[in-house]
Amino acid sequence: MSTPHSFLRRAVVALGSGLVLVAALAAPASADVPEGWSNPDEMSWLALLGIVLGLPILIALVISAIVMVPSLLRGEGFRVDTESVTWVGGPSSGTAELAEGGKHADSGGASARF
């Protein structure tokens, strides 16, 4: 049977051990730059934003261009061909089967009533 005193003692030992472990693992991070290595200047906020935000945006634009340029060169433009779009798992005759009040009026969704 454990008492509140023994629980407190275990908690203090566990917390102390955790703090010592974290301090031991973080000690190499506080080391100085070794001799002979360059000590670069600090990065400005603008350069940091350029890397963190600008680089992913640039990559997204390049990928978009790689995908869209072939269709633009063929003269297809930006129009989406809705006639060839397939509704996977939907009714075979299109949206006509889902007319208001039809036999499929209660199909799908949460069927909530207000």
PDB file of C-alpha atoms in Angstrom:
ATOM      1  CA  MET A   1       0.000   0.000   0.000  1.00  0.00           C
ATOM      2  CA  SER A   2       1.462   3.356  -1.029  1.00  0.00           C
ATOM      3  CA  THR A   3       1.126   6.485   1.003  1.00  0.00           C
ATOM      4  CA  PRO A   4       0.995  10.041  -0.305  1.00  0.00           C
ATOM      5  CA  HIS A   5       4.521  10.527   1.045  1.00  0.00           C
ATOM      6  CA  SER A   6       5.956   7.659  -1.025  1.00  0.00           C
ATOM      7  CA  PHE A   7       4.103   8.876  -4.134  1.00  0.00           C
ATOM      8  CA  LEU A   8       5.583  12.351  -3.652  1.00  0.00           C
ATOM      9  CA  ARG A   9       9.055  10.879  -3.204  1.00  0.00           C
ATOM     10  CA  ARG A  10       8.729   8.844  -6.447  1.00  0.00           C
ATOM     11  CA  ALA A  11       7.473  11.889  -8.339  1.00  0.00           C
ATOM     12  CA  VAL A  12      10.404  14.032  -7.145  1.00  0.00           C
ATOM     13  CA  VAL A  13      12.930  11.316  -8.079  1.00  0.00           C
ATOM     14  CA  ALA A  14      11.356  10.853 -11.539  1.00  0.00           C
ATOM     15  CA  LEU A  15      11.238  14.604 -12.181  1.00  0.00           C
ATOM     16  CA  GLY A  16      14.817  15.084 -10.987  1.00  0.00           C
ATOM     17  CA  SER A  17      16.066  12.207 -13.139  1.00  0.00           C
ATOM     18  CA  GLY A  18      14.280  13.674 -16.147  1.00  0.00           C
ATOM     19  CA  LEU A  19      15.811  17.097 -15.596  1.00  0.00           C
ATOM     20  CA  VAL A  20      19.313  15.633 -15.247  1.00  0.00           C
ATOM     21  CA  LEU A  21      18.822  13.601 -18.430  1.00  0.00           C
ATOM     22  CA  VAL A  22      17.614  16.634 -20.402  1.00  0.00           C
ATOM     23  CA  ALA A  23      20.535  18.742 -19.127  1.00  0.00           C
ATOM     24  CA  ALA A  24      23.018  16.009 -20.049  1.00  0.00           C
ATOM     25  CA  LEU A  25      21.607  15.663 -23.559  1.00  0.00           C
ATOM     26  CA  ALA A  26      21.475  19.434 -24.134  1.00  0.00           C
ATOM     27  CA  ALA A  27      25.047  20.114 -22.969  1.00  0.00           C
ATOM     28  CA  PRO A  28      26.673  19.608 -26.421  1.00  0.00           C
ATOM     29  CA  ALA A  29      24.302  22.211 -27.893  1.00  0.00           C
ATOM     30  CA  SER A  30      25.892  24.929 -25.782  1.00  0.00           C
ATOM     31  CA  ALA A  31      29.394  24.237 -27.110  1.00  0.00           C
ATOM     32  CA  ASP A  32      31.407  26.925 -28.885  1.00  0.00           C
ATOM     33  CA  VAL A  33      32.293  26.786 -32.561  1.00  0.00           C
ATOM     34  CA  PRO A  34      35.424  24.632 -32.951  1.00  0.00           C
ATOM     35  CA  GLU A  35      38.675  26.378 -33.881  1.00  0.00           C
ATOM     36  CA  GLY A  36      39.252  26.579 -37.615  1.00  0.00           C
ATOM     37  CA  TRP A  37      35.536  26.597 -38.459  1.00  0.00           C
ATOM     38  CA  SER A  38      33.970  29.716 -39.877  1.00  0.00           C
ATOM     39  CA  ASN A  39      31.641  31.679 -37.658  1.00  0.00           C
ATOM     40  CA  PRO A  40      28.921  32.922 -40.035  1.00  0.00           C
ATOM     41  CA  ASP A  41      26.985  36.104 -39.466  1.00  0.00           C
ATOM     42  CA  GLU A  42      23.467  35.856 -38.106  1.00  0.00           C
ATOM     43  CA  MET A  43      20.713  35.481 -40.702  1.00  0.00           C
ATOM     44  CA  SER A  44      18.312  38.397 -41.146  1.00  0.00           C
ATOM     45  CA  TRP A  45      14.551  37.913 -40.732  1.00  0.00           C
ATOM     46  CA  LEU A  46      14.021  38.715 -44.394  1.00  0.00           C
ATOM     47  CA  ALA A  47      16.412  35.967 -45.478  1.00  0.00           C
ATOM     48  CA  LEU A  48      14.755  33.529 -43.082  1.00  0.00           C
ATOM     49  CA  LEU A  49      11.300  34.352 -44.472  1.00  0.00           C
ATOM     50  CA  GLY A  50      12.682  33.967 -47.980  1.00  0.00           C
ATOM     51  CA  ILE A  51      13.812  30.442 -47.185  1.00  0.00           C
ATOM     52  CA  VAL A  52      10.851  29.356 -45.068  1.00  0.00           C
ATOM     53  CA  LEU A  53       8.078  30.908 -47.206  1.00  0.00           C
ATOM     54  CA  GLY A  54       9.631  31.779 -50.550  1.00  0.00           C
ATOM     55  CA  LEU A  55      11.233  28.441 -51.303  1.00  0.00           C
ATOM     56  CA  PRO A  56       8.045  26.337 -50.851  1.00  0.00           C
ATOM     57  CA  ILE A  57       6.037  28.842 -52.906  1.00  0.00           C
ATOM     58  CA  LEU A  58       8.666  28.731 -55.640  1.00  0.00           C
ATOM     59  CA  ILE A  59       8.598  24.919 -55.645  1.00  0.00           C
ATOM     60  CA  ALA A  60       4.768  24.924 -55.872  1.00  0.00           C
ATOM     61  CA  LEU A  61       4.888  27.348 -58.812  1.00  0.00           C
ATOM     62  CA  VAL A  62       7.480  25.238 -60.639  1.00  0.00           C
ATOM     63  CA  ILE A  63       5.407  22.062 -60.155  1.00  0.00           C
ATOM     64  CA  SER A  64       2.268  23.879 -61.341  1.00  0.00           C
ATOM     65  CA  ALA A  65       4.089  25.107 -64.417  1.00  0.00           C
ATOM     66  CA  ILE A  66       5.400  21.607 -65.179  1.00  0.00           C
ATOM     67  CA  VAL A  67       1.841  20.258 -65.007  1.00  0.00           C
ATOM     68  CA  MET A  68       0.058  23.071 -66.878  1.00  0.00           C
ATOM     69  CA  VAL A  69       2.501  24.044 -69.645  1.00  0.00           C
ATOM     70  CA  PRO A  70       1.961  20.918 -71.793  1.00  0.00           C
ATOM     71  CA  SER A  71      -1.824  21.434 -71.903  1.00  0.00           C
ATOM     72  CA  LEU A  72      -1.369  25.136 -72.665  1.00  0.00           C
ATOM     73  CA  LEU A  73       1.004  24.306 -75.512  1.00  0.00           C
ATOM     74  CA  ARG A  74      -1.594  21.919 -76.970  1.00  0.00           C
ATOM     75  CA  GLY A  75      -4.113  24.772 -76.888  1.00  0.00           C
ATOM     76  CA  GLU A  76      -6.436  23.205 -74.303  1.00  0.00           C
ATOM     77  CA  GLY A  77      -6.328  26.231 -71.998  1.00  0.00           C
ATOM     78  CA  PHE A  78      -7.642  26.223 -68.447  1.00  0.00           C
ATOM     79  CA  ARG A  79     -11.120  24.832 -69.206  1.00  0.00           C
ATOM     80  CA  VAL A  80     -12.121  21.665 -67.393  1.00  0.00           C
ATOM     81  CA  ASP A  81     -13.932  19.059 -69.471  1.00  0.00           C
ATOM     82  CA  THR A  82     -16.933  18.277 -67.259  1.00  0.00           C
ATOM     83  CA  GLU A  83     -18.389  15.758 -69.725  1.00  0.00           C
ATOM     84  CA  SER A  84     -15.633  13.237 -69.020  1.00  0.00           C
ATOM     85  CA  VAL A  85     -15.786  13.587 -65.223  1.00  0.00           C
ATOM     86  CA  THR A  86     -16.804  10.322 -63.561  1.00  0.00           C
ATOM     87  CA  TRP A  87     -18.752  10.204 -60.311  1.00  0.00           C
ATOM     88  CA  VAL A  88     -17.271   7.127 -58.661  1.00  0.00           C
ATOM     89  CA  GLY A  89     -19.904   5.287 -56.646  1.00  0.00           C
ATOM     90  CA  GLY A  90     -22.667   7.662 -57.720  1.00  0.00           C
ATOM     91  CA  PRO A  91     -25.845   6.944 -59.650  1.00  0.00           C
ATOM     92  CA  SER A  92     -25.302   5.675 -63.201  1.00  0.00           C
ATOM     93  CA  SER A  93     -27.664   8.179 -64.856  1.00  0.00           C
ATOM     94  CA  GLY A  94     -26.090  11.239 -63.255  1.00  0.00           C
ATOM     95  CA  THR A  95     -27.809  13.634 -60.904  1.00  0.00           C
ATOM     96  CA  ALA A  96     -31.258  13.012 -62.428  1.00  0.00           C
ATOM     97  CA  GLU A  97     -31.742  10.094 -60.029  1.00  0.00           C
ATOM     98  CA  LEU A  98     -31.294  12.387 -57.037  1.00  0.00           C
ATOM     99  CA  ALA A  99     -34.201  14.707 -57.831  1.00  0.00           C
ATOM    100  CA  GLU A 100     -35.942  16.308 -54.850  1.00  0.00           C
ATOM    101  CA  GLY A 101     -38.450  13.937 -53.280  1.00  0.00           C
ATOM    102  CA  GLY A 102     -37.473  10.983 -55.438  1.00  0.00           C
ATOM    103  CA  LYS A 103     -36.706   7.481 -54.294  1.00  0.00           C
ATOM    104  CA  HIS A 104     -33.153   8.491 -53.385  1.00  0.00           C
ATOM    105  CA  ALA A 105     -34.119  11.497 -51.285  1.00  0.00           C
ATOM    106  CA  ASP A 106     -33.055   9.709 -48.086  1.00  0.00           C
ATOM    107  CA  SER A 107     -29.786   8.317 -49.444  1.00  0.00           C
ATOM    108  CA  GLY A 108     -26.479   9.254 -47.880  1.00  0.00           C
ATOM    109  CA  GLY A 109     -25.533  11.951 -45.426  1.00  0.00           C
ATOM    110  CA  ALA A 110     -26.589  12.200 -41.828  1.00  0.00           C
ATOM    111  CA  SER A 111     -30.296  12.351 -42.760  1.00  0.00           C
ATOM    112  CA  ALA A 112     -30.860  15.131 -40.256  1.00  0.00           C
ATOM    113  CA  ARG A 113     -34.316  16.650 -39.924  1.00  0.00           C
ATOM    114  CA  PHE A 114     -34.931  20.173 -38.698  1.00  0.00           C
TER     115      PHE A 114
END
